[in-house]
Amino acid sequence: MAKAIREIYGEILAKYGQTNKDIVVLDADVSSSSRSVLFQNVCPDRFFNVGVAEANMVAMAAGFASVGKIPFINTFATFLSTIGLLGARIFGSYSELNMKFMGAYGGLSDAFDGPSHHSVEDIAIMRSLPNFRVYVASDETSTEWIVKNAIDSKGPMYVRLSRDVFPTLYSLGEKFEDGKGKVLRQGKDVTIIAAGIMAGFALEAAKTLAGEGIEARVVDMFTIKPLDTALILESAKTTGAIVTAEEHSVIGGLGGAVSEALVLGQAYVPVGFVGLDDTHAECGPYSELLAKYKLDAPAIAAKVRETVKKK
Amino acid sequence: MSLAPERKKHLDALCNKFRVDVLEALYGIQSGHPGGSLSVCEILTALYFEEMSVDAADPQKPDRDRLVLCKGHAAPMLYRVLAEKGFFPASEMKTLRRLNTRLQGHPSTTHTPGIDLSTGPLGTGLSAALGMALGLRLSGYKSKVYAILGDGDVNEGTVWEACMSATKFKADNLIAIHDWNRVQLDGRSNDIMPQGDMEAKFKAFGWRTLACDGHDLNALVDTIDKAKAYPDGRPVVILADTVKGKGVSFMEGQNTWHGKALGEADYKKAVAELSSSKAGE
């Protein structure tokens, strides 16, 4: 059984933390949830639990970054992108400090806690910040690359993680590149551009659609910013239709980013959005929640059928 | 240790000059914050000319002391002090708040040499100063971090989150100085948001507290020296008794001069007052 994204994250942070002494980790009293506790266990001197004080945590991280440390800032994605936003803007975005915002429990993955703890606007918020880079973990291997990239590459970043286990997309040792999406499956009729858990669901949908004679290309757009505009435009040209799929509001997230790229590239193809339809969800078991709010493989397949008809 | 009389005289005269130059820059652009800039003048002067280890020739020196102007709207005075320290020419003051300037409306690390942290939004500075202090300690540096708080700034809850955290993490290389003029944008602080017993509040959060006249350079230097000498793992706050708009009679204690541009008559009167001041003579 694959490990939960949060578990992988904690393990990777602990692994690199032991060799890179510049790494400091901050958490706001959710370290056993975010799994930053795994770093604390091996590097207690560089772990700072600030209590439930997210704005203070982010600003403290700015201080660490300004004296050469690499702060990893941990709390639930929704609190990080709201309470933490002021510090993200003035210190990360404006001052370009080397701060790593690690959004635990992205999307609806904190399912039972309900909409107060779901994070469905974080991508829209964080990608609007100049100088920020934004990534969405899509499986264990991409999570490791994202964390390694955050350590090696200077500048402010927001990373959306998850509480849950995601379908495995990559084999160990897979190479990733900043700003380059991954084509998971080739197809000529439509391109599904997905992020996070939806990338795995998109592959599942593509299998169903293949049985109906629709060949879908599937892209894992784990790098939301910088966005792989070249791949998006080439996909529009080659397949003639685009469907985006994300565990996020349909407003301002991956769908918005892809649409901006298409319009600016004058690639006027039919586009469909799979995402939360400008609404909050509710509490419940994760998979049932995803199904009810049309954030699963059948929902992606349905959106593809609807979109290719407009070609 | 108190300043030698000649040194005190020199620094007082410098402060007078800083006030004139700041008001000139604010008058020139018809924008900015005179009240808080005049209030913090001696605090910044004592720090940069007597207490802090900084080098304009090596502005990013890793083990330098740091200053965080939590009340970032007092940037003009910080700029004037940094110019005097050699970080950039004092003539740049006339570019304040203008297009293409290095002297932004609020302090910006990416624009201005000598600025250690971008500030402007209140409430974030002390937390960042704490992070700096802890980071410098991890690196093994003896550097001190100074955070200058303001009366509006301490309305923000994050300041008190930072206070709790500084005590938890035993940040004895962090020294906060409260530029305590008791006036903020909309009025007297005790009308806008009653401050209660400020000293007792900091003490309750585990801080050491000191107090002094925030316009007396001797008192400031003595008190900062004392704060630096505490060895026992606790952060220190200096409650510096100041006057908003200090040095210009019609601005003193007036919230209306928090962020108002000077008209020609006001400007001339202010400069005349400062020019006839006995400071430094």
Coordinates of C-alpha atoms in Angstrom, one line a residue:
Chain A
M1 CA 0.0 0.0 0.0
A2 CA 1.3 3.4 -0.9
K3 CA 1.9 5.9 1.8
A4 CA -0.1 9.0 2.5
I5 CA 1.4 12.2 0.9
R6 CA 1.8 13.7 4.4
E7 CA 3.8 10.7 5.6
I8 CA 6.1 10.8 2.5
Y9 CA 6.6 14.6 3.1
G10 CA 7.5 14.2 6.7
E11 CA 10.0 11.4 5.9
I12 CA 11.6 13.4 3.1
L13 CA 11.9 16.5 5.2
A14 CA 13.6 14.5 8.0
K15 CA 15.9 12.9 5.5
Y16 CA 17.2 16.1 3.9
G17 CA 17.0 18.0 7.2
Q18 CA 19.7 15.8 8.6
T19 CA 22.2 16.6 5.9
N20 CA 21.2 20.3 5.2
K21 CA 21.7 22.2 8.4
D22 CA 20.2 25.4 6.9
I23 CA 16.7 23.8 7.0
V24 CA 14.5 24.9 9.9
V25 CA 10.9 23.7 10.3
L26 CA 8.1 25.6 11.9
D27 CA 4.7 24.2 12.7
A28 CA 1.6 25.7 14.4
D29 CA 0.6 22.9 16.7
V30 CA -0.3 20.4 14.0
S31 CA 3.0 18.7 13.6
S32 CA 1.6 15.2 14.2
S33 CA -0.9 15.9 11.4
S34 CA 1.4 17.7 8.9
R35 CA 4.0 15.0 9.8
S36 CA 6.7 17.7 10.4
V37 CA 7.1 15.8 13.7
L38 CA 9.3 13.4 11.7
F39 CA 11.7 16.2 11.3
Q40 CA 11.4 17.2 14.9
N41 CA 12.3 13.7 15.9
V42 CA 15.7 13.9 14.2
C43 CA 16.5 17.6 14.3
P44 CA 14.9 19.0 17.4
D45 CA 17.2 22.0 17.6
R46 CA 15.9 23.3 14.2
F47 CA 12.2 22.6 14.9
F48 CA 10.0 25.4 16.2
N49 CA 6.5 24.7 17.3
V50 CA 4.9 28.2 17.7
G51 CA 1.5 27.0 18.9
V52 CA -1.7 28.0 17.1
A53 CA -0.3 31.3 15.8
E54 CA 0.0 31.0 12.1
A55 CA 0.6 34.7 11.3
N56 CA 3.4 34.7 13.8
M57 CA 4.8 31.5 12.4
V58 CA 5.0 32.9 8.9
A59 CA 6.7 36.1 9.9
M60 CA 9.1 34.2 12.1
A61 CA 10.0 32.1 9.1
A62 CA 10.7 35.3 7.2
G63 CA 13.2 36.2 9.8
F64 CA 14.9 32.8 9.5
A65 CA 15.0 33.2 5.7
S66 CA 16.5 36.7 6.0
V67 CA 19.5 35.3 7.9
G68 CA 20.1 32.5 5.4
K69 CA 18.0 29.6 6.7
I70 CA 15.5 27.6 4.6
P71 CA 12.3 27.7 6.6
F72 CA 9.6 25.1 5.9
I73 CA 6.3 26.4 7.2
N74 CA 3.7 23.9 8.1
T75 CA 0.0 24.1 8.9
F76 CA -3.2 23.2 7.2
A77 CA -3.4 24.6 3.7
T78 CA -6.4 26.7 4.3
F79 CA -4.9 28.4 7.4
L80 CA -1.6 28.9 5.6
S81 CA -3.2 30.6 2.6
T82 CA -5.5 32.8 4.7
I83 CA -4.0 33.6 8.1
G84 CA -0.5 33.2 6.7
L85 CA -1.2 35.3 3.6
L86 CA -0.1 38.7 4.9
G87 CA 3.4 37.3 5.7
A88 CA 3.4 35.4 2.4
R89 CA 2.8 38.6 0.6
I90 CA 5.1 41.1 2.3
F91 CA 8.0 38.7 3.0
G92 CA 7.7 36.0 0.4
S93 CA 6.2 37.7 -2.6
Y94 CA 7.4 41.3 -2.1
S95 CA 10.8 40.6 -0.5
E96 CA 11.4 37.4 -2.3
L97 CA 12.6 35.6 0.8
N98 CA 13.4 32.0 0.6
M99 CA 10.3 30.7 2.4
K100 CA 8.6 27.3 1.8
F101 CA 4.9 27.2 2.5
M102 CA 3.9 23.6 3.0
G103 CA 0.1 23.4 2.8
A104 CA -1.0 20.2 4.7
Y105 CA -4.4 18.7 4.1
G106 CA -5.0 20.3 0.7
G107 CA -8.3 20.1 -1.1
L108 CA -11.0 18.1 0.7
S109 CA -8.5 15.6 2.2
D110 CA -9.3 16.6 5.8
A111 CA -12.7 15.2 4.7
F112 CA -14.4 14.6 8.0
D113 CA -13.5 17.9 9.5
G114 CA -15.6 19.7 7.0
P115 CA -15.4 22.9 4.9
S116 CA -13.8 24.8 7.8
H117 CA -10.7 22.7 7.2
H118 CA -11.0 22.0 3.5
S119 CA -8.7 24.1 1.3
V120 CA -10.3 24.9 -2.0
E121 CA -9.0 28.4 -2.7
D122 CA -5.4 28.1 -1.8
I123 CA -4.1 27.7 -5.4
A124 CA -6.0 30.8 -6.6
I125 CA -4.7 32.8 -3.6
M126 CA -1.1 31.7 -3.7
R127 CA -0.5 31.8 -7.5
S128 CA -1.7 35.4 -7.6
L129 CA 1.3 36.4 -5.5
P130 CA 4.2 37.8 -7.7
N131 CA 7.5 35.8 -7.4
F132 CA 5.7 32.8 -5.8
R133 CA 6.0 29.3 -7.3
V134 CA 3.2 26.9 -6.7
Y135 CA 3.3 23.1 -6.8
V136 CA 0.7 20.4 -6.2
A137 CA 2.0 17.0 -5.0
S138 CA 0.5 14.3 -7.2
D139 CA 2.1 11.1 -5.8
E140 CA 5.0 10.0 -3.6
T141 CA 7.7 10.5 -6.2
S142 CA 6.6 13.9 -7.3
T143 CA 6.3 14.9 -3.6
E144 CA 10.0 14.0 -3.1
W145 CA 11.0 16.1 -6.1
I146 CA 8.9 19.0 -5.0
V147 CA 10.5 19.0 -1.5
K148 CA 14.0 18.6 -2.9
N149 CA 13.4 21.4 -5.4
A150 CA 12.2 23.6 -2.6
I151 CA 15.5 23.0 -0.7
D152 CA 17.7 23.5 -3.8
S153 CA 15.9 26.4 -5.5
K154 CA 15.8 29.8 -3.9
G155 CA 12.6 31.9 -3.6
P156 CA 9.1 31.7 -2.1
M157 CA 7.1 28.6 -2.8
Y158 CA 3.7 27.2 -1.9
V159 CA 3.3 23.5 -2.0
R160 CA -0.1 21.8 -1.7
L161 CA 0.2 18.5 0.1
S162 CA -2.5 16.0 1.2
R163 CA -3.6 14.0 4.2
D164 CA -4.4 11.1 2.0
V165 CA -2.9 8.3 -0.1
F166 CA -2.8 9.2 -3.9
P167 CA -2.6 6.8 -6.8
T168 CA 1.0 6.1 -7.8
L169 CA 1.9 7.8 -11.1
Y170 CA 5.7 7.5 -11.3
S171 CA 8.4 5.0 -10.7
L172 CA 11.2 5.9 -8.3
G173 CA 13.9 7.9 -9.9
E174 CA 11.5 9.6 -12.4
K175 CA 13.0 13.0 -13.5
F176 CA 11.0 16.2 -13.0
E177 CA 11.7 19.6 -14.3
D178 CA 10.5 23.0 -12.9
G179 CA 7.7 24.4 -15.1
K180 CA 7.4 21.2 -17.2
G181 CA 4.1 19.2 -16.8
K182 CA 4.2 15.4 -17.2
V183 CA 2.4 13.7 -20.0
L184 CA 1.1 10.5 -18.3
R185 CA -0.8 9.2 -21.3
Q186 CA -1.0 10.1 -24.9
G187 CA -4.2 10.7 -26.8
K188 CA -5.4 12.6 -29.8
D189 CA -9.0 13.7 -29.0
V190 CA -8.7 15.7 -25.8
T191 CA -6.2 16.6 -23.1
I192 CA -7.0 16.3 -19.5
I193 CA -4.8 18.6 -17.5
A194 CA -5.0 17.6 -13.8
A195 CA -3.3 18.3 -10.5
G196 CA -2.9 16.4 -7.3
I197 CA -5.2 13.4 -6.7
M198 CA -7.1 14.2 -9.9
A199 CA -4.1 13.2 -12.0
G200 CA -4.6 9.6 -11.0
F201 CA -8.4 9.9 -11.5
A202 CA -7.8 11.4 -14.9
L203 CA -5.9 8.3 -16.0
E204 CA -8.8 6.2 -14.7
A205 CA -11.2 8.3 -16.7
A206 CA -9.0 8.0 -19.8
K207 CA -9.3 4.2 -19.7
T208 CA -13.1 4.4 -19.5
L209 CA -13.1 7.0 -22.4
A210 CA -10.9 4.8 -24.5
G211 CA -13.6 2.1 -24.4
E212 CA -15.9 4.7 -25.9
G213 CA -13.5 5.6 -28.7
I214 CA -12.2 8.9 -27.1
E215 CA -8.5 8.9 -26.7
A216 CA -7.5 11.3 -24.0
R217 CA -4.0 12.7 -23.3
V218 CA -3.4 13.1 -19.6
V219 CA -1.1 15.7 -18.1
D220 CA 0.0 16.0 -14.5
M221 CA 0.4 19.7 -14.1
F222 CA 2.1 19.5 -10.7
T223 CA 3.9 22.8 -11.5
I224 CA 1.1 25.4 -11.5
K225 CA 3.5 28.3 -11.4
P226 CA 5.6 28.4 -13.4
L227 CA 3.0 26.8 -15.7
D228 CA 3.9 24.7 -18.7
T229 CA 2.4 27.0 -21.3
A230 CA 4.2 25.3 -24.2
L231 CA 2.7 21.9 -23.3
I232 CA -0.8 23.5 -22.8
L233 CA -0.7 25.2 -26.2
E234 CA 0.7 22.2 -28.0
S235 CA -2.0 20.0 -26.4
A236 CA -4.7 22.4 -27.5
K237 CA -3.3 22.3 -31.0
T238 CA -2.9 18.5 -31.2
T239 CA -6.0 17.4 -29.4
G240 CA -8.4 20.3 -29.9
A241 CA -10.0 20.3 -26.5
I242 CA -8.9 20.7 -22.9
V243 CA -10.5 19.6 -19.6
T244 CA -8.9 20.7 -16.4
A245 CA -9.3 18.6 -13.2
E246 CA -8.5 19.9 -9.7
E247 CA -9.5 19.4 -6.1
H248 CA -10.1 23.2 -5.8
S249 CA -12.7 25.8 -6.8
V250 CA -13.2 26.1 -10.5
I251 CA -12.4 29.8 -9.9
G252 CA -8.8 30.9 -10.1
G253 CA -7.0 27.6 -9.7
L254 CA -5.5 25.2 -12.3
G255 CA -8.5 25.8 -14.6
G256 CA -8.0 29.5 -14.4
A257 CA -4.3 29.3 -15.0
V258 CA -4.8 27.0 -18.0
S259 CA -7.5 29.2 -19.5
E260 CA -5.2 32.3 -19.2
A261 CA -2.5 30.4 -21.1
L262 CA -5.0 29.3 -23.8
V263 CA -6.4 32.8 -24.3
L264 CA -3.0 34.5 -24.3
G265 CA -1.8 31.9 -26.8
Q266 CA -4.9 32.4 -28.9
A267 CA -5.7 28.7 -28.7
Y268 CA -9.5 29.0 -28.7
V269 CA -10.5 25.4 -28.1
P270 CA -13.4 24.0 -26.1
V271 CA -12.5 23.9 -22.4
G272 CA -14.2 22.1 -19.5
F273 CA -13.5 22.5 -15.7
V274 CA -13.7 19.8 -13.2
G275 CA -13.5 21.3 -9.7
L276 CA -15.7 22.5 -6.9
D277 CA -18.4 24.6 -8.6
D278 CA -18.1 27.8 -6.6
T279 CA -19.4 26.1 -3.5
H280 CA -18.2 24.7 -0.3
A281 CA -18.4 21.0 0.3
E282 CA -19.4 19.3 3.6
C283 CA -18.0 16.7 5.9
G284 CA -18.0 13.0 5.1
P285 CA -15.8 10.1 4.0
Y286 CA -13.2 11.4 1.5
S287 CA -14.1 9.2 -1.4
E288 CA -17.8 9.8 -1.0
L289 CA -17.2 13.5 -0.7
L290 CA -15.2 13.5 -3.9
A291 CA -18.0 11.6 -5.7
K292 CA -20.8 13.8 -4.4
Y293 CA -19.0 17.0 -5.5
K294 CA -18.0 15.5 -8.8
L295 CA -14.3 15.4 -8.2
D296 CA -13.6 11.8 -9.3
A297 CA -12.9 9.7 -12.4
P298 CA -16.6 9.5 -13.5
A299 CA -16.9 13.3 -13.2
I300 CA -13.8 13.8 -15.3
A301 CA -15.1 11.4 -18.0
A302 CA -18.5 13.1 -18.1
K303 CA -16.8 16.5 -18.5
V304 CA -14.7 15.2 -21.3
R305 CA -17.7 13.8 -23.2
E306 CA -19.4 17.2 -22.8
T307 CA -16.3 19.1 -23.9
V308 CA -15.3 17.0 -27.0
K309 CA -18.9 17.5 -28.4
K310 CA -18.1 21.2 -28.7
K311 CA -15.1 20.6 -31.0
Chain B
M1 CA 28.0 54.1 29.5
S2 CA 26.8 57.7 28.9
L3 CA 28.1 59.6 26.0
A4 CA 31.0 62.0 26.2
P5 CA 29.6 65.6 26.2
E6 CA 31.1 66.3 22.8
R7 CA 29.6 63.2 21.3
K8 CA 26.2 63.9 22.8
K9 CA 26.3 67.4 21.4
H10 CA 27.3 66.0 18.0
L11 CA 24.5 63.4 17.9
D12 CA 21.9 65.9 19.1
A13 CA 22.9 68.2 16.3
L14 CA 22.6 65.3 13.9
C15 CA 19.1 64.5 15.1
N16 CA 18.1 68.1 14.5
K17 CA 19.5 67.9 11.0
F18 CA 17.7 64.5 10.4
R19 CA 14.4 66.1 11.4
V20 CA 14.8 69.0 9.0
D21 CA 15.9 66.7 6.1
V22 CA 13.0 64.3 6.7
L23 CA 10.4 67.1 6.8
E24 CA 12.0 68.5 3.6
A25 CA 11.6 65.2 1.9
L26 CA 8.0 64.8 3.0
Y27 CA 7.2 68.3 2.0
G28 CA 8.8 67.8 -1.4
I29 CA 6.6 64.8 -2.2
Q30 CA 3.5 66.0 -0.3
S31 CA 3.1 62.6 1.3
G32 CA 4.4 60.4 4.1
H33 CA 4.4 60.2 7.9
P34 CA 5.9 63.1 9.8
G35 CA 4.7 62.3 13.4
G36 CA 6.2 58.8 13.8
S37 CA 9.4 59.8 11.9
L38 CA 10.1 62.6 14.4
S39 CA 9.2 60.4 17.3
V40 CA 11.7 57.6 16.5
C41 CA 14.7 59.9 15.6
E42 CA 16.8 59.5 18.8
I43 CA 16.0 55.8 19.1
L44 CA 17.4 55.1 15.6
T45 CA 20.3 57.5 16.1
A46 CA 21.3 55.8 19.4
L47 CA 21.1 52.4 17.7
Y48 CA 23.0 53.1 14.5
F49 CA 25.6 55.5 15.9
E50 CA 26.3 53.9 19.3
E51 CA 25.0 50.4 19.6
M52 CA 24.7 48.4 16.4
S53 CA 27.5 46.7 14.4
V54 CA 26.7 47.4 10.8
D55 CA 29.0 48.3 7.9
A56 CA 27.8 50.2 4.9
A57 CA 30.7 48.8 2.9
D58 CA 29.5 45.3 3.6
P59 CA 25.7 45.7 4.0
Q60 CA 25.0 42.0 3.9
K61 CA 27.7 41.0 6.5
P62 CA 26.2 37.8 8.0
D63 CA 27.0 38.5 11.6
R64 CA 25.9 42.1 11.6
D65 CA 23.3 43.4 14.0
R66 CA 19.8 43.7 12.6
L67 CA 17.1 46.3 12.8
V68 CA 13.4 45.8 12.1
L69 CA 11.3 48.9 11.9
C70 CA 8.0 47.3 12.8
K71 CA 6.4 50.8 12.5
G72 CA 7.5 50.9 8.9
H73 CA 5.7 54.2 8.1
A74 CA 8.6 55.9 9.9
A75 CA 10.8 54.9 7.0
P76 CA 11.9 58.4 6.2
M77 CA 13.8 58.7 9.4
L78 CA 15.4 55.3 9.0
Y79 CA 16.5 56.3 5.4
R80 CA 18.0 59.5 6.7
V81 CA 20.0 57.7 9.4
L82 CA 21.1 55.0 6.9
A83 CA 22.3 57.7 4.5
E84 CA 24.3 59.3 7.3
K85 CA 25.9 55.8 8.0
G86 CA 26.9 55.7 4.3
F87 CA 24.5 53.2 2.9
F88 CA 23.5 55.7 0.2
P89 CA 23.9 59.4 -0.4
A90 CA 21.8 61.7 1.7
S91 CA 20.8 63.5 -1.5
E92 CA 18.6 60.5 -2.4
M93 CA 16.2 61.7 0.3
K94 CA 14.7 64.0 -2.3
T95 CA 13.6 60.9 -4.3
L96 CA 11.5 59.6 -1.4
R97 CA 8.2 58.1 -2.5
R98 CA 8.9 59.1 -6.2
L99 CA 8.8 56.8 -9.2
N100 CA 12.0 54.8 -9.7
T101 CA 13.2 55.6 -6.2
R102 CA 15.2 53.3 -4.0
L103 CA 13.4 54.9 -1.0
Q104 CA 10.0 53.3 -1.1
G105 CA 7.0 54.5 1.0
H106 CA 7.8 51.7 3.5
P107 CA 11.1 49.9 4.0
S108 CA 11.9 47.4 1.4
T109 CA 14.9 45.0 1.5
T110 CA 15.0 44.6 -2.3
H111 CA 15.1 48.3 -3.0
T112 CA 17.3 49.9 -0.3
P113 CA 20.8 49.0 1.0
G114 CA 20.8 48.7 4.8
I115 CA 17.2 47.7 5.2
D116 CA 17.1 44.3 7.1
L117 CA 13.4 43.6 6.7
S118 CA 10.5 44.9 4.6
T119 CA 7.8 46.3 6.8
G120 CA 4.6 48.3 6.4
P121 CA 1.8 46.0 7.4
L122 CA 1.8 46.4 11.2
G123 CA 2.1 43.4 13.6
T124 CA 4.5 41.3 11.5
G125 CA 7.8 42.9 12.5
L126 CA 8.4 41.5 16.0
S127 CA 7.7 38.0 14.8
A128 CA 10.2 38.3 12.0
A129 CA 12.8 39.9 14.3
L130 CA 12.4 36.9 16.5
G131 CA 13.0 34.5 13.6
M132 CA 16.1 36.5 12.7
A133 CA 17.3 36.3 16.3
L134 CA 16.8 32.5 16.5
G135 CA 18.4 32.0 13.1
L136 CA 21.4 34.0 14.0
R137 CA 21.8 32.1 17.2
L138 CA 21.6 28.8 15.2
S139 CA 24.4 30.1 13.1
G140 CA 26.5 30.8 16.2
Y141 CA 26.6 34.6 15.7
K142 CA 26.5 36.9 18.7
S143 CA 24.4 39.5 16.7
K144 CA 21.6 41.3 18.3
V145 CA 18.2 42.0 16.7
Y146 CA 16.4 45.3 17.5
A147 CA 12.7 45.6 16.8
I148 CA 11.1 49.1 17.0
L149 CA 7.5 48.8 17.9
G150 CA 4.8 51.5 17.6
D151 CA 1.5 52.2 19.3
G152 CA -0.5 51.1 16.3
D153 CA 1.7 48.1 15.9
V154 CA 1.0 46.7 19.3
N155 CA -2.7 46.7 18.6
E156 CA -2.0 43.7 16.4
G157 CA -2.4 40.4 18.1
T158 CA 0.6 38.9 16.3
V159 CA 2.9 41.2 18.4
W160 CA 1.7 39.3 21.5
E161 CA 2.1 35.9 19.7
A162 CA 5.7 37.0 19.1
C163 CA 6.0 37.9 22.7
M164 CA 4.9 34.4 23.8
S165 CA 7.2 32.8 21.3
A166 CA 10.3 34.9 22.2
T167 CA 10.0 33.8 25.8
K168 CA 9.4 30.1 24.8
F169 CA 12.5 30.1 22.6
K170 CA 14.6 32.2 25.1
A171 CA 15.5 34.8 22.6
D172 CA 17.9 36.9 24.7
N173 CA 19.5 38.4 21.5
L174 CA 16.2 40.1 20.7
I175 CA 15.7 43.6 22.0
A176 CA 12.4 45.4 21.3
I177 CA 12.1 49.1 21.7
H178 CA 8.6 50.5 22.0
D179 CA 8.5 54.0 20.5
W180 CA 5.9 54.8 23.0
N181 CA 4.3 58.1 22.0
R182 CA 0.8 57.0 22.9
V183 CA -0.7 58.4 19.7
Q184 CA -1.8 56.6 16.6
L185 CA -3.4 57.4 13.3
D186 CA -7.0 58.0 14.5
G187 CA -6.2 59.5 17.9
R188 CA -4.7 58.9 21.3
S189 CA -4.0 55.3 21.8
N190 CA -6.0 55.1 25.0
D191 CA -9.0 56.3 23.1
I192 CA -8.5 54.0 20.0
M193 CA -7.6 50.9 22.0
P194 CA -6.7 51.3 25.7
Q195 CA -3.2 50.1 26.3
G196 CA -3.5 49.2 30.0
D197 CA -0.3 48.6 31.9
M198 CA 2.1 48.1 29.1
E199 CA 5.0 47.2 31.3
A200 CA 2.9 44.6 33.2
K201 CA 1.7 43.2 29.9
F202 CA 5.3 42.5 28.7
K203 CA 6.3 41.2 32.1
A204 CA 3.3 38.8 32.0
F205 CA 4.6 37.4 28.7
G206 CA 7.9 36.7 30.3
W207 CA 9.9 39.7 29.1
R208 CA 12.4 41.9 30.9
T209 CA 11.3 45.5 30.8
L210 CA 13.3 48.7 30.9
A211 CA 12.1 52.3 30.5
C212 CA 13.7 55.5 29.5
D213 CA 13.2 58.9 27.9
G214 CA 13.2 58.1 24.2
H215 CA 14.5 61.5 23.2
D216 CA 17.5 61.5 25.6
L217 CA 20.4 59.9 23.8
N218 CA 22.3 59.4 27.1
A219 CA 19.3 57.6 28.6
L220 CA 18.8 55.5 25.4
V221 CA 22.4 54.5 25.2
D222 CA 22.5 53.5 28.9
T223 CA 19.3 51.6 28.7
I224 CA 20.2 49.7 25.5
D225 CA 23.6 48.9 27.0
K226 CA 21.8 47.4 30.0
A227 CA 19.5 45.4 27.8
K228 CA 22.4 44.0 25.9
A229 CA 24.1 42.9 29.0
Y230 CA 21.3 40.7 30.4
P231 CA 22.6 37.2 30.2
D232 CA 19.6 35.1 31.3
G233 CA 17.7 33.9 28.3
R234 CA 14.9 36.4 28.3
P235 CA 13.9 38.9 25.6
V236 CA 14.0 42.5 26.7
V237 CA 11.7 45.4 25.8
I238 CA 12.6 49.0 26.4
L239 CA 9.6 51.3 26.8
A240 CA 10.9 54.5 25.3
D241 CA 8.9 57.4 26.4
T242 CA 8.5 59.5 23.2
V243 CA 6.5 62.4 21.7
K244 CA 4.8 62.0 18.4
G245 CA 6.0 64.8 16.1
K246 CA 8.8 65.6 18.6
G247 CA 10.7 68.9 17.8
V248 CA 7.9 70.7 16.0
S249 CA 5.5 72.4 18.4
F250 CA 2.4 72.2 16.4
M251 CA 2.9 68.5 15.6
E252 CA 3.8 67.3 19.1
G253 CA 1.3 64.8 20.4
Q254 CA -1.1 65.4 17.5
N255 CA -2.5 62.3 15.7
T256 CA -3.5 64.6 12.8
W257 CA 0.2 64.7 11.9
H258 CA 0.4 60.9 11.7
G259 CA 0.3 60.8 7.9
K260 CA -0.4 64.3 6.7
A261 CA 1.6 66.3 4.1
L262 CA 3.0 69.6 5.2
G263 CA 1.7 72.8 3.6
E264 CA 4.2 75.5 2.7
A265 CA 3.4 77.6 5.8
D266 CA 3.7 74.5 8.1
Y267 CA 6.9 73.5 6.5
K268 CA 8.5 76.9 6.9
K269 CA 7.4 77.1 10.5
A270 CA 8.7 73.7 11.3
V271 CA 12.1 74.3 9.7
A272 CA 12.3 77.7 11.5
E273 CA 11.6 76.0 14.8
L274 CA 14.1 73.2 14.3
S275 CA 16.7 75.6 13.0
S276 CA 16.5 77.8 16.1
S277 CA 16.6 74.8 18.3
K278 CA 19.3 74.7 20.9
A279 CA 19.9 71.0 20.2
G280 CA 23.5 70.3 19.9
E281 CA 24.6 73.8 20.8

